[in-house]
Every structure is written in structure tokens, then in C-alpha cells.
Amino acid sequence: MSNNVVEVFFARFKRGVVFTVLICFMLAVSGCGTARTESRNLRVTLIAKSSESNFWVTCFQGADAAAVEYTNVTLKKTAPENEWDSKSQNVMISQAVEEHVDAIILSACDYDASAAYVETALDAGIPVVTIDSGVNTERRVTFIGTDNFEAGRMAADAVAEKIGSEGSVGVIGFEKGSANGEQRINGFNSAMEEYPGIAVVEIVNSDSDYDTAQKAAEDMLKKHGEGLTAIATFNELTTVGVARAIAANEKYAGVCVVGFDNNPESIQMLENGVIDCLVVQNSFAMGYLGVERAILETKGGAPGGTVPTRTVLVTKENMYSPDNEKLLFPFSGD
């Protein structure tokens, strides 16, 4: 990892720690938190797809920040070990219902598989707020997150910008059944219709982990050879896996990689030119707004609707602009 990436990461981390301490101190001395502390304590459970990736670590930080601000909230954060494990996630939803929590925040591993469990929670009078990836229900459930269809279109436009009017592109998605993953691929394919000279030669799904994504990319590169101009992929872990496959073989150095999200490894690969673009979401905002909305709905706020969060295309050229730096290194108090 280059000194530039390391220095920015740790500088922002230290500023973020100081900022968090100052916020907590100001809330305490101002008395703003006192009145909220006297109100009924709310128990909120956040059930994510995973707890390992940078995306979810940052989302949890946002949720924690909201729980600090709204001092009558006890926040429990949990997730299955793997993003494809909807069965374990559904057990967590059932457990939250059995515990009679006041609200659930959920990013569903599987659009269909978790729908009945969400409806059971709603039947029990527990508001459910979805973030990042929704569920298949006709009930009124708030969604907070990226416009995933448009984010997929953004990735397609980035591919076309990088490779020009002609070429061939492979697509590596993540868990089949994940609403946000399918929406991104649909958006990508929709935008690609506007570039008749660029052919989408293959679409495959992999589990959300580095190794399966790397293997999928290696297989795709071997199958299509040097005729493959670009690979697009749609979450943090698959992006790193694809980039590792490109970096491991010099003959594929010219293949354009457009990915999603960020962590120190993908930021380094962006800086080094292995990755051409990253579609970066604001997972901190998803966590923060998820808690804020859950609190609102426990107090009678109407559920339903969509709360969009920001998505930005980050390149080597703009990665250290002030706004993009805050997205890539979200430990900032300035």
C-alpha cells in the first residue's frame, strides 16, 4: 500500500476519533442528551448482510453515531458470516421479533427469502426499515440506500467512457437473489443498450468473497482471452477479487475494471491503475439514517417510501478531492 493511502487513512482515523469524543462531550455538557435519556429506552436491532467488509464497518459507524446522538437508543448490530446466508439472517430476524425489540433495520441477503420474516415482524407491531437491499413485500416498508438501477447505469457509462465505442465486457455479480445486485446488473444492461458497439459477452454470479470472485474473473479471462476489454463488478469484495485476477497476470493489464465500493486494497489498486473506476456508496449515511428513521417510526412516523443516499464515481484523477476523500476514508470530522 502506498504511503499516500496509508497517511490519508490514519490521518482521517485520528481526526475521526477526536471528532467523536468532542461530539459526545458537547451532547453531555449541553444537556441535549439528558431529556432524551429520560424517555423510554428504545431497543433497535440492525441486521446487516455481513460485518466483515469495509462497507458494513462504515455502515455500523453511521448507526453508532446516530445511537450516540439519540441517547435513548440501545443499538444491537448483527449479521451472518457470509452475505449469501439468508437462512442465518432470517433466524436473526426471528430472534429480534422474539425479543420484542422496538425496531429492526435490515439489509436483506435475499429479496424473496426474507419477505415472510419481515412481514411477521410487521404483524408483531415492529417497524422494519430496510437499508442497502430491500425485500419482496407489498407492505409499507421504508428503504434507505442507493438507487441501484442508476448506479448500474453509472458503471456502464464509466465502462464506455474508458474503452470507447467498441469492445467486449464481462459482468461479475454477487449473490443471486440479492435485490441490489440484480438491480445494478439490470441498470448496467439497460445503459449498455445505448452503446451498440460494446457487447456484454458474459454475466456470472459469485459469492461475495474475494476468492470466488477472483476465480470467476480468471475463468472469464481464460474463456474470452485478450478479446475481453472490460470487467464490471458490483460490490466491494467482488471488486477486489476481480482486481486481484487482473493484477496477477500481466497480459490482462489492459483490461478495464469498473467496480463498486471501497476498502484500503481497492483504493490502492485504483491509485495504481489496476482498477479504473469505483462506484462508491455512502454506507455511513445508510447506517445513520436507518437508526434515525427507525426511531421516527417507533413514534408513529409513517413507514414507506425511499430515502436516497449519495453515489459517486471515483477515479484516480478525482479520488483525493475533498468530497471523495471523505467517502473513501470515512474517519473524518472536518
Phi, psi and omega in degrees: 000135184290156179300326182299311180296315181298314182296317179295317182301310185284329175297317180290325178299314181295319178296323180295320178297313179299317181299315180298317179299317180296318179299314180299319180296315182295321177297322183291311186284336182282341183083359181297325182281340187296312182298321180293324180297329182284342179283172182300132178290133180256131177257116183242131177249124176259118180248105183267178175283329184198166176239004189267324187283160178300325179304312184282327174301316180291322176300316179297324177297319177297317178296319178297321179298319178293321180294329175291317181292315178265089195286001176263020184248128168257113186257124173251129180245131181211162181191153172291165181291326182237145184292342180271357189272074181291332180297313178295322179295321179294327174298321179294321176297314180299321179296319178297322177295316180297329179279356180055046177295164182277333179200153177238135171247127189225135163246109191282130174295324183226124184303319183269319190295332183263357186300313182296325180290323176295318180294327175297319177297316179297320178297331179277003179083017181260117176298141176237122176251126178262141176232148174069307184217124189269191181231161183270085177218148176270356177289158181283107180230128179289140173241132177237123178160193181292146165284094191291327176297313180292327177295323175296320176296321178300318179296319179296316178298324179293319176301311181297322178297324184279320188259349180092198190277349181225148177157184178228140185229139172255150182239128176240108179268188176242213193307127173292134183102347176280122187301314184292324178296315180292323179295322179294317178295319178299318178295320178299311181296322179299314180292326181296338176297340179276356180235078187297340180276354180251122182259132170274105190271339181197141174233123178229155174251148175225164173292157179280073170209160186300314190292314181292326177291319178297317179296319178298320179292318179299317179296319180294318180294319178294320183293318187257347175062210184287355176285347179278120185269328186207156170232132174248138180216161204232013166209178188300311187287320178292327178298313180295319179300315178297315181296324177297321178296320178293314184293335185281348184222113186300331184290347177257013185299335181273359180285126179287135177239121173244119185235190182233150171065188188201150167209175183305324181290316180290327176297317177299318180291329174294315180295326182275352177091002176290318174259135182271321182211151172233129171272108189255126179265167178254081183287335175301314180296323179300315179294314182297309183292330177299314178294316181300316181290322178300318178298315180301317184286334174291339181261015175100003177296142184289131176282170175106167179088176182237134174249105184284145173244161190287143174226134187227141173271117183250132178237174176301326184287328185247007188295334181255018169293153185306315182292316182290327178299322179293327177288319183285327181235079192278040175246063189231142174246005181252000000 
